[in-house]
Amino acid sequence: MNETASGTQPGIGEASYLGFFGLNELPFTLTPNTSFYFGLPPHEEAIAVVRVALAGGEGIIKITGEVGTGKTMLLRRIMNNILPADAFICYFPNPYLSAAELREALAHELGAEKSEGMSTVTDAINHRLIELKKEGRSVVVFIDEAQALPDETLEAVRLFGNLETESSKLLQIVLFGQPELDERLARPEFRQLRQRIAFSYRLRPLTMNETDAYIASRLRAAGYRGQVLFPRRSVRKIWRASRGIPRLINILSHKCLMLAFGRGSPVVKGRDVKGAIRDTEDAWGNYMRRRVTFFFMSSAIILIIIAAVIVGVVEAL
């Protein structure tokens, strides 16, 4: 078994376990499917930040989070369900664009064309943005994986943030990226861009209770209506091994179902979770580190107790 097993289309074994557990579809796919969106506190907090920032007309907003914390799912949720119906949305999933390529791509998305009197693509973009502003339409640009943007492209983003009328911004930019984006923006050469980021939010891992609710929610969304499939003890093991990262939770939960199905068990048990952890490199490494830490801490406590007993015996003599 490998981590890519949770694709969007069920294989023969997966199709069998769908029927076994009474599921309509795979509950723990890795594809960011907004129909499975569950209002987790960190995601709802991030949405609130973006909503307030956009409503306030702020120019640049930043959302960061570790790999697998659900940034792309969150981005799609915002684009599909949060923005006004008449908002003009530009989405750039590929961060490996030069500054010139980003300008050209934005011009294409906006339908901006150079005409007589316009010397640059930026002039055409600015003209088109003014037209949209007069139509009462807001323009929001989403850039995913922003930590990978070249330096010159980050500078272009800053300059886009300068496009404005006397009273408001002509476009708003939402950057989604990994924590490396924060590290890059902390560098002195990006202080101007950093100062233009009015709102930011960093997604955190899930707590134990949030993990429990998340797993249950995805099962319900996939059509499950039976008894508790993941007992709290099993969920706790998944949470610890995954460090509360939704992507790892999905991977482990999917493998747990496969293993439980293989045993003919209607409930995911500890052996299933351990088997799933062992088969998932990132989770197994964390699991073993926790075990080693626990061993040394326990050994240290035992040695302290033994030492205290010996000292007490010596003093009694």
Short mmCIF file of N, CA, C and O in Angstrom, two decimals, residues 215-265:
data_model
loop_
_atom_site.label_atom_id
_atom_site.label_comp_id
_atom_site.label_asym_id
_atom_site.label_seq_id
_atom_site.Cartn_x
_atom_site.Cartn_y
_atom_site.Cartn_z
N ILE A 215 -12.99 13.74 10.85
CA ILE A 215 -13.15 12.38 10.32
C ILE A 215 -14.63 12.03 10.22
O ILE A 215 -15.10 11.49 9.20
N ALA A 216 -15.39 12.33 11.27
CA ALA A 216 -16.82 12.04 11.27
C ALA A 216 -17.55 12.80 10.16
O ALA A 216 -18.45 12.27 9.50
N SER A 217 -17.15 14.05 9.95
CA SER A 217 -17.79 14.88 8.91
C SER A 217 -17.55 14.32 7.52
O SER A 217 -18.48 14.26 6.69
N ARG A 218 -16.34 13.89 7.25
CA ARG A 218 -16.03 13.35 5.91
C ARG A 218 -16.77 12.03 5.67
O ARG A 218 -17.21 11.75 4.55
N LEU A 219 -16.91 11.24 6.72
CA LEU A 219 -17.66 10.00 6.58
C LEU A 219 -19.13 10.29 6.28
O LEU A 219 -19.74 9.65 5.41
N ARG A 220 -19.70 11.28 6.97
CA ARG A 220 -21.10 11.65 6.70
C ARG A 220 -21.26 12.16 5.28
O ARG A 220 -22.23 11.83 4.59
N ALA A 221 -20.31 12.99 4.83
CA ALA A 221 -20.39 13.55 3.48
C ALA A 221 -20.31 12.45 2.42
O ALA A 221 -20.85 12.59 1.32
N ALA A 222 -19.64 11.34 2.77
CA ALA A 222 -19.51 10.21 1.84
C ALA A 222 -20.68 9.24 1.94
O ALA A 222 -20.70 8.21 1.26
N GLY A 223 -21.65 9.54 2.82
CA GLY A 223 -22.85 8.72 2.91
C GLY A 223 -22.91 7.74 4.06
O GLY A 223 -23.85 6.95 4.15
N TYR A 224 -21.92 7.77 4.96
CA TYR A 224 -21.91 6.79 6.06
C TYR A 224 -22.98 7.14 7.09
O TYR A 224 -23.10 8.28 7.53
N ARG A 225 -23.76 6.15 7.51
CA ARG A 225 -24.82 6.37 8.48
C ARG A 225 -24.83 5.29 9.58
O ARG A 225 -25.81 5.14 10.29
N GLY A 226 -23.76 4.56 9.72
CA GLY A 226 -23.72 3.47 10.68
C GLY A 226 -23.21 3.89 12.05
O GLY A 226 -23.20 5.07 12.41
N GLN A 227 -22.78 2.89 12.83
CA GLN A 227 -22.25 3.13 14.17
C GLN A 227 -20.91 3.85 14.06
O GLN A 227 -20.39 4.06 12.96
N VAL A 228 -20.36 4.22 15.21
CA VAL A 228 -19.07 4.90 15.23
C VAL A 228 -18.03 4.01 14.57
O VAL A 228 -17.76 2.91 15.02
N LEU A 229 -17.44 4.50 13.49
CA LEU A 229 -16.49 3.71 12.71
C LEU A 229 -15.06 3.88 13.23
O LEU A 229 -14.26 2.95 13.22
N PHE A 230 -14.76 5.08 13.70
CA PHE A 230 -13.44 5.38 14.26
C PHE A 230 -13.61 5.71 15.75
O PHE A 230 -13.93 6.85 16.09
N PRO A 231 -13.44 4.71 16.63
CA PRO A 231 -13.53 4.99 18.07
C PRO A 231 -12.53 6.07 18.46
O PRO A 231 -11.50 6.27 17.80
N ARG A 232 -12.82 6.76 19.56
CA ARG A 232 -11.99 7.89 19.97
C ARG A 232 -10.53 7.47 20.19
O ARG A 232 -9.61 8.24 19.92
N ARG A 233 -10.32 6.26 20.67
CA ARG A 233 -8.96 5.80 20.90
C ARG A 233 -8.19 5.70 19.58
O ARG A 233 -7.01 6.05 19.51
N SER A 234 -8.86 5.24 18.54
CA SER A 234 -8.23 5.15 17.22
C SER A 234 -7.96 6.54 16.65
O SER A 234 -6.92 6.80 16.05
N VAL A 235 -8.93 7.44 16.85
CA VAL A 235 -8.76 8.82 16.37
C VAL A 235 -7.56 9.47 17.05
O VAL A 235 -6.78 10.18 16.42
N ARG A 236 -7.40 9.22 18.33
CA ARG A 236 -6.28 9.82 19.06
C ARG A 236 -4.94 9.36 18.47
O ARG A 236 -4.01 10.14 18.33
N LYS A 237 -4.87 8.08 18.12
CA LYS A 237 -3.63 7.57 17.51
C LYS A 237 -3.37 8.22 16.16
O LYS A 237 -2.23 8.57 15.82
N ILE A 238 -4.44 8.39 15.38
CA ILE A 238 -4.31 9.05 14.08
C ILE A 238 -3.86 10.49 14.26
O ILE A 238 -2.98 10.99 13.56
N TRP A 239 -4.47 11.18 15.22
CA TRP A 239 -4.14 12.58 15.47
C TRP A 239 -2.68 12.74 15.87
O TRP A 239 -1.97 13.62 15.36
N ARG A 240 -2.21 11.88 16.74
CA ARG A 240 -0.83 11.99 17.18
C ARG A 240 0.15 11.71 16.04
O ARG A 240 1.13 12.43 15.87
N ALA A 241 -0.12 10.69 15.27
CA ALA A 241 0.79 10.33 14.18
C ALA A 241 0.75 11.37 13.06
O ALA A 241 1.77 11.62 12.40
N SER A 242 -0.40 11.98 12.84
CA SER A 242 -0.55 12.95 11.74
C SER A 242 -0.15 14.36 12.16
O SER A 242 -0.03 15.24 11.30
N ARG A 243 0.02 14.58 13.46
CA ARG A 243 0.32 15.90 14.01
C ARG A 243 -0.81 16.90 13.71
O ARG A 243 -0.60 18.11 13.67
N GLY A 244 -2.01 16.38 13.47
CA GLY A 244 -3.16 17.24 13.20
C GLY A 244 -3.18 17.82 11.81
O GLY A 244 -3.92 18.77 11.54
N ILE A 245 -2.40 17.25 10.87
CA ILE A 245 -2.36 17.74 9.49
C ILE A 245 -3.45 17.04 8.69
O ILE A 245 -3.43 15.81 8.53
N PRO A 246 -4.43 17.77 8.15
CA PRO A 246 -5.56 17.14 7.46
C PRO A 246 -5.17 16.15 6.35
O PRO A 246 -5.79 15.10 6.21
N ARG A 247 -4.13 16.47 5.57
CA ARG A 247 -3.76 15.56 4.49
C ARG A 247 -3.30 14.21 5.05
O ARG A 247 -3.67 13.15 4.53
N LEU A 248 -2.50 14.23 6.10
CA LEU A 248 -2.05 12.99 6.72
C LEU A 248 -3.21 12.26 7.39
O LEU A 248 -3.26 11.03 7.39
N ILE A 249 -4.13 13.01 7.96
CA ILE A 249 -5.32 12.40 8.56
C ILE A 249 -6.09 11.64 7.49
O ILE A 249 -6.55 10.50 7.70
N ASN A 250 -6.24 12.23 6.31
CA ASN A 250 -6.94 11.57 5.20
C ASN A 250 -6.22 10.29 4.78
O ASN A 250 -6.85 9.25 4.58
N ILE A 251 -4.90 10.39 4.63
CA ILE A 251 -4.12 9.23 4.19
C ILE A 251 -4.26 8.09 5.19
O ILE A 251 -4.52 6.94 4.83
N LEU A 252 -4.07 8.40 6.47
CA LEU A 252 -4.14 7.36 7.51
C LEU A 252 -5.55 6.78 7.62
O LEU A 252 -5.72 5.56 7.76
N SER A 253 -6.56 7.63 7.57
CA SER A 253 -7.94 7.17 7.70
C SER A 253 -8.33 6.26 6.55
O SER A 253 -9.00 5.23 6.74
N HIS A 254 -7.90 6.60 5.35
CA HIS A 254 -8.18 5.77 4.18
C HIS A 254 -7.55 4.38 4.35
O HIS A 254 -8.20 3.35 4.11
N LYS A 255 -6.31 4.36 4.77
CA LYS A 255 -5.62 3.08 4.94
C LYS A 255 -6.23 2.27 6.08
O LYS A 255 -6.30 1.04 6.02
N CYS A 256 -6.69 2.95 7.12
CA CYS A 256 -7.36 2.26 8.23
C CYS A 256 -8.61 1.53 7.74
O CYS A 256 -8.87 0.39 8.13
N LEU A 257 -9.38 2.20 6.89
CA LEU A 257 -10.59 1.57 6.34
C LEU A 257 -10.24 0.35 5.50
O LEU A 257 -10.92 -0.68 5.57
N MET A 258 -9.19 0.47 4.71
CA MET A 258 -8.78 -0.66 3.88
C MET A 258 -8.37 -1.85 4.75
O MET A 258 -8.72 -3.00 4.46
N LEU A 259 -7.64 -1.57 5.83
CA LEU A 259 -7.18 -2.64 6.71
C LEU A 259 -8.34 -3.25 7.50
O LEU A 259 -8.42 -4.48 7.68
N ALA A 260 -9.25 -2.39 7.98
CA ALA A 260 -10.42 -2.90 8.71
C ALA A 260 -11.28 -3.76 7.78
O ALA A 260 -11.78 -4.83 8.17
N PHE A 261 -11.47 -3.31 6.55
CA PHE A 261 -12.23 -4.08 5.56
C PHE A 261 -11.56 -5.43 5.30
O PHE A 261 -12.23 -6.46 5.21
N GLY A 262 -10.24 -5.41 5.22
CA GLY A 262 -9.50 -6.66 4.98
C GLY A 262 -9.71 -7.66 6.09
O GLY A 262 -9.66 -8.88 5.86
N ARG A 263 -9.92 -7.18 7.31
CA ARG A 263 -10.15 -8.08 8.45
C ARG A 263 -11.63 -8.41 8.62
O ARG A 263 -12.00 -9.20 9.48
N GLY A 264 -12.48 -7.73 7.84
CA GLY A 264 -13.91 -7.94 7.98
C GLY A 264 -14.48 -7.27 9.21
O GLY A 264 -15.52 -7.67 9.73
N SER A 265 -13.78 -6.22 9.69
CA SER A 265 -14.21 -5.53 10.91
C SER A 265 -15.01 -4.28 10.57
O SER A 265 -14.58 -3.47 9.74
#
